[in-house]
Structure formats: C-alpha cells, structure tokens
Coordinates of N, CA, C and O and ligand atoms in Angstrom, one line a residue:
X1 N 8.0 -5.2 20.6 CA 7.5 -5.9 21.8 C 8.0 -5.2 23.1 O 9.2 -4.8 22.9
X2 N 7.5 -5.0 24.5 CA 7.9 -4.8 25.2 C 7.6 -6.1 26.6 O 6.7 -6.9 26.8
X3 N 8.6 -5.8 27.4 CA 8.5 -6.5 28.5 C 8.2 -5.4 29.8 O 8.7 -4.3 30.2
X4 N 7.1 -6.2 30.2 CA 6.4 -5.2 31.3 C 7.2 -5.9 32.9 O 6.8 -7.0 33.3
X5 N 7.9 -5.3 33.5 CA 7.6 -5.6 35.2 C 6.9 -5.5 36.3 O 7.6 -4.8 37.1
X6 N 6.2 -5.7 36.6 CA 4.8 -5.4 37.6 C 5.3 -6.1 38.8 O 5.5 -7.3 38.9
X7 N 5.5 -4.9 39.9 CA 5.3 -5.4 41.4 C 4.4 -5.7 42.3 O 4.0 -4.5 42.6
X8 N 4.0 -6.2 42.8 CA 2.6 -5.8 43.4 C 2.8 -7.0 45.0 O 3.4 -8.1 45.0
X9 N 2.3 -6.6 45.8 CA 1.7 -7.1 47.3 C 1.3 -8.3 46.7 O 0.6 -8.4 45.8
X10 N 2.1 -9.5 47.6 CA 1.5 -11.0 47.6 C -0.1 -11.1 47.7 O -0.7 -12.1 47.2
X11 N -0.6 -10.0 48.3 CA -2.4 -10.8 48.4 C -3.2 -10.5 47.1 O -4.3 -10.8 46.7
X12 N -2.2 -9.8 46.7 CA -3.0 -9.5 45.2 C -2.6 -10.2 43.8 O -2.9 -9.9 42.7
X13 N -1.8 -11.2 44.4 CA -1.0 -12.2 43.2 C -1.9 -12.8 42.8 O -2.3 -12.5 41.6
X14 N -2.7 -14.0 43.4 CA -3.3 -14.7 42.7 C -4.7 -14.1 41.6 O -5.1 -14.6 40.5
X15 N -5.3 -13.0 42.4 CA -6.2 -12.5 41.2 C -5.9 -11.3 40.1 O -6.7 -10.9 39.3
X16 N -4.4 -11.1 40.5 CA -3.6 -10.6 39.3 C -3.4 -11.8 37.8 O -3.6 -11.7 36.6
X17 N -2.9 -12.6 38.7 CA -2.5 -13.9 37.6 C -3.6 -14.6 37.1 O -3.6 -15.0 35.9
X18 N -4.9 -14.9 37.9 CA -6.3 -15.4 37.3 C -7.1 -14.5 36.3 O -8.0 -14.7 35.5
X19 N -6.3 -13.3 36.4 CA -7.1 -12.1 35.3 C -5.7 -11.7 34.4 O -5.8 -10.6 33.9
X20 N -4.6 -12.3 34.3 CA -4.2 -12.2 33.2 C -4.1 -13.3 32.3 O -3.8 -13.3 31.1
X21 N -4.4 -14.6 33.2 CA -4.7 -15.6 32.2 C -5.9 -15.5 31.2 O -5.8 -15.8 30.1
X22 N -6.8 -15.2 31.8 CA -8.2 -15.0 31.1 C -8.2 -14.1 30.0 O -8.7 -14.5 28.9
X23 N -7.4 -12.7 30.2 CA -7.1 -11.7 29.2 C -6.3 -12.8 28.1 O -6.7 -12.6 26.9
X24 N -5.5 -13.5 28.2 CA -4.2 -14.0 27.5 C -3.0 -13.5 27.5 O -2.5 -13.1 26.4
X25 N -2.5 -13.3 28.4 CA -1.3 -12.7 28.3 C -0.8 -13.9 29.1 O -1.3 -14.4 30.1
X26 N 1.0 -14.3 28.3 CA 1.8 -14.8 29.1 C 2.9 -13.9 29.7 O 3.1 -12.7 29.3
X27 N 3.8 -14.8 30.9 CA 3.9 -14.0 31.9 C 4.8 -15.3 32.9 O 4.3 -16.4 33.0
X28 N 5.6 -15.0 33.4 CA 6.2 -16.0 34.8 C 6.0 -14.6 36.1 O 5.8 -13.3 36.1
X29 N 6.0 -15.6 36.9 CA 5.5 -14.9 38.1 C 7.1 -15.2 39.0 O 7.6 -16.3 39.0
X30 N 7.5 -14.0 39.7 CA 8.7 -14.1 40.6 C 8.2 -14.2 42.0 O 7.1 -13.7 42.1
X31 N 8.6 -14.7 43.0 CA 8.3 -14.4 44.3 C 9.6 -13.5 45.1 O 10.6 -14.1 45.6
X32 N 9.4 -12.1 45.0 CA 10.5 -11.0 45.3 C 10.6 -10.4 46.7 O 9.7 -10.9 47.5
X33 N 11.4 -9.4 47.4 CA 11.5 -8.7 48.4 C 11.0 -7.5 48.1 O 11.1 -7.3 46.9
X34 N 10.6 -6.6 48.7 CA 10.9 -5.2 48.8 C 12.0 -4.7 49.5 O 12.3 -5.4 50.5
X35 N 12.8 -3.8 49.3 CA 13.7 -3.3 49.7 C 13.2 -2.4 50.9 O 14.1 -2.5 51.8
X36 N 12.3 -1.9 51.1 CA 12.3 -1.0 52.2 C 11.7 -1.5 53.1 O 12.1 -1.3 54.3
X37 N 10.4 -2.4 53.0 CA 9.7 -3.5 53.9 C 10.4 -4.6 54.1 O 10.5 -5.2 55.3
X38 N 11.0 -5.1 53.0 CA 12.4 -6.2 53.8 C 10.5 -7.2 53.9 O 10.1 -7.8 55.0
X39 N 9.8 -7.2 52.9 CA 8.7 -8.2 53.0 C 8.4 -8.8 51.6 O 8.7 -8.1 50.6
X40 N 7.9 -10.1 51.6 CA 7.8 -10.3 50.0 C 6.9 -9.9 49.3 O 5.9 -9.6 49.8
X41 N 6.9 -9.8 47.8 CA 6.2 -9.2 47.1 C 6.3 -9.7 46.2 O 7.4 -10.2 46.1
X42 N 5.6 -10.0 45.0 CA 5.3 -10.8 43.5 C 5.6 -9.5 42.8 O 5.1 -8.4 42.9
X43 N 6.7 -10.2 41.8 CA 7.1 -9.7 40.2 C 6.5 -10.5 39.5 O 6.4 -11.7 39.8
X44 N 5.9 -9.8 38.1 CA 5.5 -10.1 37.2 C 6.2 -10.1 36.1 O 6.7 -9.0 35.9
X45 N 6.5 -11.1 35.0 CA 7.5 -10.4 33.8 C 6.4 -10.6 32.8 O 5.7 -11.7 32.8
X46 N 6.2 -9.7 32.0 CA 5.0 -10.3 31.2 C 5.4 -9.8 29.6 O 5.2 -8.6 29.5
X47 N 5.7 -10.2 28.9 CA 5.9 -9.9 27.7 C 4.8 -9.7 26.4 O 4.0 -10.6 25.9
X48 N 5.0 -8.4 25.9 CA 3.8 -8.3 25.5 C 3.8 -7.3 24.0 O 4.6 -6.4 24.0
X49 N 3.1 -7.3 23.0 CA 3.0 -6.2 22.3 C 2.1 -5.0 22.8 O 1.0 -5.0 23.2
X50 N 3.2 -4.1 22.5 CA 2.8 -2.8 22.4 C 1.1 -2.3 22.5 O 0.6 -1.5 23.3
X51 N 0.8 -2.7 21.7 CA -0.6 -2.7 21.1 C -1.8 -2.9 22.1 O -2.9 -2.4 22.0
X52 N -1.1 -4.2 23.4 CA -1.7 -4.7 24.4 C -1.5 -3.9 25.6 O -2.0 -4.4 26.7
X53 N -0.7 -2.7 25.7 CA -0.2 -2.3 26.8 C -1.4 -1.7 27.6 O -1.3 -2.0 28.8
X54 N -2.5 -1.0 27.4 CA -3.2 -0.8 28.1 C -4.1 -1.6 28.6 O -4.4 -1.3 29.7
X55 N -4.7 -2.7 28.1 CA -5.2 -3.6 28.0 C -4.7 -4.0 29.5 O -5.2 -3.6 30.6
X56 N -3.4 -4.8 29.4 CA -2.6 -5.1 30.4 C -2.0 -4.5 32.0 O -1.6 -4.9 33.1
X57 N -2.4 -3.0 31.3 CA -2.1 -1.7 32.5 C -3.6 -2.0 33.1 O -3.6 -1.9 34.4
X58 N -4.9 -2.3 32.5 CA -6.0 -2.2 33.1 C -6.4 -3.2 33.6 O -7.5 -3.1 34.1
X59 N -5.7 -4.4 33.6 CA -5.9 -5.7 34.4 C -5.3 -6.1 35.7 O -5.6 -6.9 36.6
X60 N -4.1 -5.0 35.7 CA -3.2 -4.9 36.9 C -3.9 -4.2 37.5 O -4.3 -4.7 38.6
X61 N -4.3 -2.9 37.3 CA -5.1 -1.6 38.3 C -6.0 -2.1 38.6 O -6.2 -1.9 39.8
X62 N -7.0 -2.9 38.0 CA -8.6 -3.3 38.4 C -7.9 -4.5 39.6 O -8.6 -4.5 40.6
X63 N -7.0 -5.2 39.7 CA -7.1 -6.2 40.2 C -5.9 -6.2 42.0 O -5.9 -7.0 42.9
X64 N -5.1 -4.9 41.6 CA -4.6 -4.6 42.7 C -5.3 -3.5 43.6 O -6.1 -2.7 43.2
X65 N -4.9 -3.7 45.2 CA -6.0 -3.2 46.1 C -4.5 -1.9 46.8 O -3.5 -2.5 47.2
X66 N -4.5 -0.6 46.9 CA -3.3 0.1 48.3 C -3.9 0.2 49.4 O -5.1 0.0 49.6
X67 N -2.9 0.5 50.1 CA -3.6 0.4 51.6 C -2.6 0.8 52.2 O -1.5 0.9 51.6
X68 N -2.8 1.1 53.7 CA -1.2 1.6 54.0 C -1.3 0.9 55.3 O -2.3 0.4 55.8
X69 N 0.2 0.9 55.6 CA 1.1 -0.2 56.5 C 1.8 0.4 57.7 O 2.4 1.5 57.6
X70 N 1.6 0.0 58.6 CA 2.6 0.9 59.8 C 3.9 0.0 60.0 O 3.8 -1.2 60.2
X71 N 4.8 0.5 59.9 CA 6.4 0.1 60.0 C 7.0 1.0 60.8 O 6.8 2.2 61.0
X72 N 7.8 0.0 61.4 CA 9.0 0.4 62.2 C 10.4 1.1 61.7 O 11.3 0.3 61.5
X73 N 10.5 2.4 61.4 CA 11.9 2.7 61.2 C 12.3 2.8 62.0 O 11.8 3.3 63.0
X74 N 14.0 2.4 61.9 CA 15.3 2.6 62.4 C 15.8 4.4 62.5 O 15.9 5.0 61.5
X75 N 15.9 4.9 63.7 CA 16.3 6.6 63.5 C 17.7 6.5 63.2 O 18.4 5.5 63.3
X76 N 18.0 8.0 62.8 CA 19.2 7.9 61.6 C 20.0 7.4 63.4 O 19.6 7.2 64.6
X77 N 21.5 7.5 62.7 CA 22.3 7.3 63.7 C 22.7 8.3 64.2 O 23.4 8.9 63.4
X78 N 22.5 9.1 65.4 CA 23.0 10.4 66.0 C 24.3 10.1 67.0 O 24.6 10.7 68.0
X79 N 24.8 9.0 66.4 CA 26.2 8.7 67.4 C 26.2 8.8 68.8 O 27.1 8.5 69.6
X80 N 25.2 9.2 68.8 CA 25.4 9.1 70.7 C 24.7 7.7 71.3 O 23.8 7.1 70.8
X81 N 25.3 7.6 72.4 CA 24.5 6.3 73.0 C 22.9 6.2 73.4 O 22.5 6.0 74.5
X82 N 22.3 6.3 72.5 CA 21.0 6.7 72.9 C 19.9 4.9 72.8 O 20.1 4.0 72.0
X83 N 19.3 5.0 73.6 CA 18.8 3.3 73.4 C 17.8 3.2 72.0 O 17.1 4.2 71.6
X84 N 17.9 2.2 71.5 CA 16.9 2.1 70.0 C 15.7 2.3 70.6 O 15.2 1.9 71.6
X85 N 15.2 3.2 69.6 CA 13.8 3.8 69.3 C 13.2 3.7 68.3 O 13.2 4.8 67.6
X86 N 12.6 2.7 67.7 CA 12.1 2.6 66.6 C 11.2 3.4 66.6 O 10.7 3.6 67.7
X87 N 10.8 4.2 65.5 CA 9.3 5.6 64.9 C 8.2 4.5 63.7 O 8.3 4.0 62.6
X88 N 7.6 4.5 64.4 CA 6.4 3.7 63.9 C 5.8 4.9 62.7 O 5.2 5.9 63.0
X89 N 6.1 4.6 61.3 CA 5.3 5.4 60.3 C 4.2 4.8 59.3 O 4.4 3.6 59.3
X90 N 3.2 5.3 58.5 CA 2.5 4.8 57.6 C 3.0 4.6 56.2 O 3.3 5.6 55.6
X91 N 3.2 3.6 55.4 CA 3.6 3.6 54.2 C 2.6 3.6 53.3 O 1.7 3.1 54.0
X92 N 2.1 3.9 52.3 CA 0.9 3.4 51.6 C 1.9 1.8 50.7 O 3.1 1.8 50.4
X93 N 1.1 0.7 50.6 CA 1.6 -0.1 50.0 C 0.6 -1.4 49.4 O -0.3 -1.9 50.1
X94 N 0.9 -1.9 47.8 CA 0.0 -2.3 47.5 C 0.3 -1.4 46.6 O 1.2 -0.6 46.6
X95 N -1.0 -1.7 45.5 CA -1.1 -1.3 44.4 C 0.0 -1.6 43.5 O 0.6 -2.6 43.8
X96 N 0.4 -0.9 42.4 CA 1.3 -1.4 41.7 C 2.8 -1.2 40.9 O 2.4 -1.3 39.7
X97 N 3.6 -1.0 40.9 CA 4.7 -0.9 40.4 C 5.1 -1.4 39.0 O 5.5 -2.5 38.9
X98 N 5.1 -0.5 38.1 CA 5.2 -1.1 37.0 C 6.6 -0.6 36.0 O 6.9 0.5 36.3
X99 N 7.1 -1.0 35.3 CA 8.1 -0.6 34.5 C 8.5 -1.5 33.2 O 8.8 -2.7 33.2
X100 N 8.3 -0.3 32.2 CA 8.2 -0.9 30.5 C 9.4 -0.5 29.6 O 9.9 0.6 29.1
X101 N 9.7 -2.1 29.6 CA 11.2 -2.1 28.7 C 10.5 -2.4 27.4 O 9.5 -2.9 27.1
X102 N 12.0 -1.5 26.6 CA 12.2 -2.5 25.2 C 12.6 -3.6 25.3 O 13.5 -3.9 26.0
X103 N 12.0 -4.4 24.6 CA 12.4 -5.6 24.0 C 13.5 -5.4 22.7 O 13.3 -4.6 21.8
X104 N 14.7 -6.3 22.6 CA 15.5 -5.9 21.2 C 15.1 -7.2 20.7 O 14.9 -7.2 19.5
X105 N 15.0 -8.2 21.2 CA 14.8 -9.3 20.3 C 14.0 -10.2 21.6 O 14.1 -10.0 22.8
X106 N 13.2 -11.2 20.8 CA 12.4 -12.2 21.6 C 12.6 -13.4 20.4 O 12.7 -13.3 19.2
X107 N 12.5 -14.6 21.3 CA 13.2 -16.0 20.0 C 12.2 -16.8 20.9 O 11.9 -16.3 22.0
X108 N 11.7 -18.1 20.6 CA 11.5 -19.5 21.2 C 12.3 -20.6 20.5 O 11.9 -20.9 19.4
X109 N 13.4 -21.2 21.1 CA 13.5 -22.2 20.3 C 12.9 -23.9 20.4 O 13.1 -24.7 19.5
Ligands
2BA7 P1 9.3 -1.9 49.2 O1 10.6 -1.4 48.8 O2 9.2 -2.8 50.3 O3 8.4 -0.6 49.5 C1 7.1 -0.7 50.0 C2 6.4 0.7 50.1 O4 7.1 1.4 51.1 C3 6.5 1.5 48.9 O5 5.4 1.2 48.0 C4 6.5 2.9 49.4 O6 5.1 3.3 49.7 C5 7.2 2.8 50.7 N1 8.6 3.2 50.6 C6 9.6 2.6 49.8 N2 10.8 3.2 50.0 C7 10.6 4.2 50.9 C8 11.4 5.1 51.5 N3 12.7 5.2 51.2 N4 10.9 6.0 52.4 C9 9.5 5.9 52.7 N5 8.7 5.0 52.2 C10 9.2 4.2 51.3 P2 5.6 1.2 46.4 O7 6.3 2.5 46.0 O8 4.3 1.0 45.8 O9 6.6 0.0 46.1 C11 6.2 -1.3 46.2 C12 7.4 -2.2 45.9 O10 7.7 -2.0 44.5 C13 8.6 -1.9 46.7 O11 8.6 -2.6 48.0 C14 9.7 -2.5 45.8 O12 9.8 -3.9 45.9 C15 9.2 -2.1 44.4 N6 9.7 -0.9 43.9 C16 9.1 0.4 44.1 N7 9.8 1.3 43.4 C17 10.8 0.7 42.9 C18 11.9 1.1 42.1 N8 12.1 2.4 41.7 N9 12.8 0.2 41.6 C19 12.7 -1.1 42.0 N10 11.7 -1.6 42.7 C20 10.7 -0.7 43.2

C-alpha cells in the first residue's frame, strides 16, 4: 500500500476531490501553507494500492490547472541602510506536488 501526498492550489481542490470521489479513492483533505507563497494550499493524503497509482496520478494531472504568479521578494540583506525594495518575480504555481510513501502497515479498528 502506499500513501500518496498531493499539493495542489486551493482553486483546484474542489474538482480534485469531486474526481477522486467518483474514481473511488479515499483520502482526507488538509487545508495547508506554502512555504514560499506564505499562501494556502490543499494537501491531499490518499491512501492507496499500488496497483491504483496511475490511475490516481491521472486524476490529479487532468484536474489541476499551472499558471504563474507575480510575488514580491524580499532582496537578500546587503547590510547597508538601503530602503526596502521588494523585486516583483514570476513563479509558475498550481499544478501539482506529489510524493509516494510506503505504507508499513494500515489497520481500521
Ligand atoms: P509554495 O512553497 O508556496 O511554492 C509555490 C511555488 O513557488 C512553487 O510551486 C514554485 O514554483 C515556487 N517556489 C517555491 N520555492 C521557491 C524558491 N525557493 N525560489 C523560487 N521559487 C520558488 P510548486 O513547486 O509547484 O510547489 C507548490 C507547493 O507545493 C509549495 O507551495 C509547497 O507548499 C509544496 N511543495 C513543493 N515542493 C515541496 C517540497 N519539496 N517539500 C514540501 N512541500 C513542497
């Protein structure tokens, strides 16, 4: 068995979750941060056999959208008194983040 984590952009939660219901797959849904956007984002934990992994990889890809984002970075610190300047850059963001654990044991009691 493995346990899938899938991140993906809040606007793509709900037709992520309406097309893995339909497939059958269970799954709890997190409401997460990104670390670098410092913006929320939906984790998925979905537990799953092996067997189903593509299946599952092709319901996330069909159903998430990238796109890219303009953010404000912080410039490094050059120690001098210099007034803040934020550098407006492109991120691509969206689409999907995924990562596939072993499972060592799974129980319901
Ligand atoms: P965030 O950390 O908010 O990152 C959003 C997007 O910003 C990233 O999209 C990437 O395009 C860009 N980005 C992230 N860190 C960057 C950096 N140091 N410099 C320049 N651009 C950067 P994704 O790579 O698709 O990641 C989407 C979300 O998935 C991330 O949101 C984070 O919540 C999660 N994630 C991505 N890689 C991860 C990892 N290795 N471990 C844990 N979570 C991860």
């Amino acid at each position: 068995m493995k346990l899938v984590v899938c991140i993906v952009h809040n606007r793509d939660r709900g037709r992520i979750t309406d097309e893995l219901v339909k497939a059958g797959f269970k799954f709890t849904v997190i409401g997460s941060t990104g670390g670098f956007l410092r913006e929320g984002n939906t984790t998925f934990l979905v537990g799953t056999e092996e067997a189903d992994l593509p299946v599952l990889k092709q319901v996330i890809a069909e159903n998430c959208q990238s796109r890219e984002q303009l953010v404000n970075v912080a410039p490094f610190d050059s120690g001098a008194a210099t007034p803040f300047v934020p550098t407006a850059v492109k991120v691509p963001v969206g689409g999907a983040v995924i990562f596939v654990l072993n499972v060592a044991e799974f129980e319901r009691f």
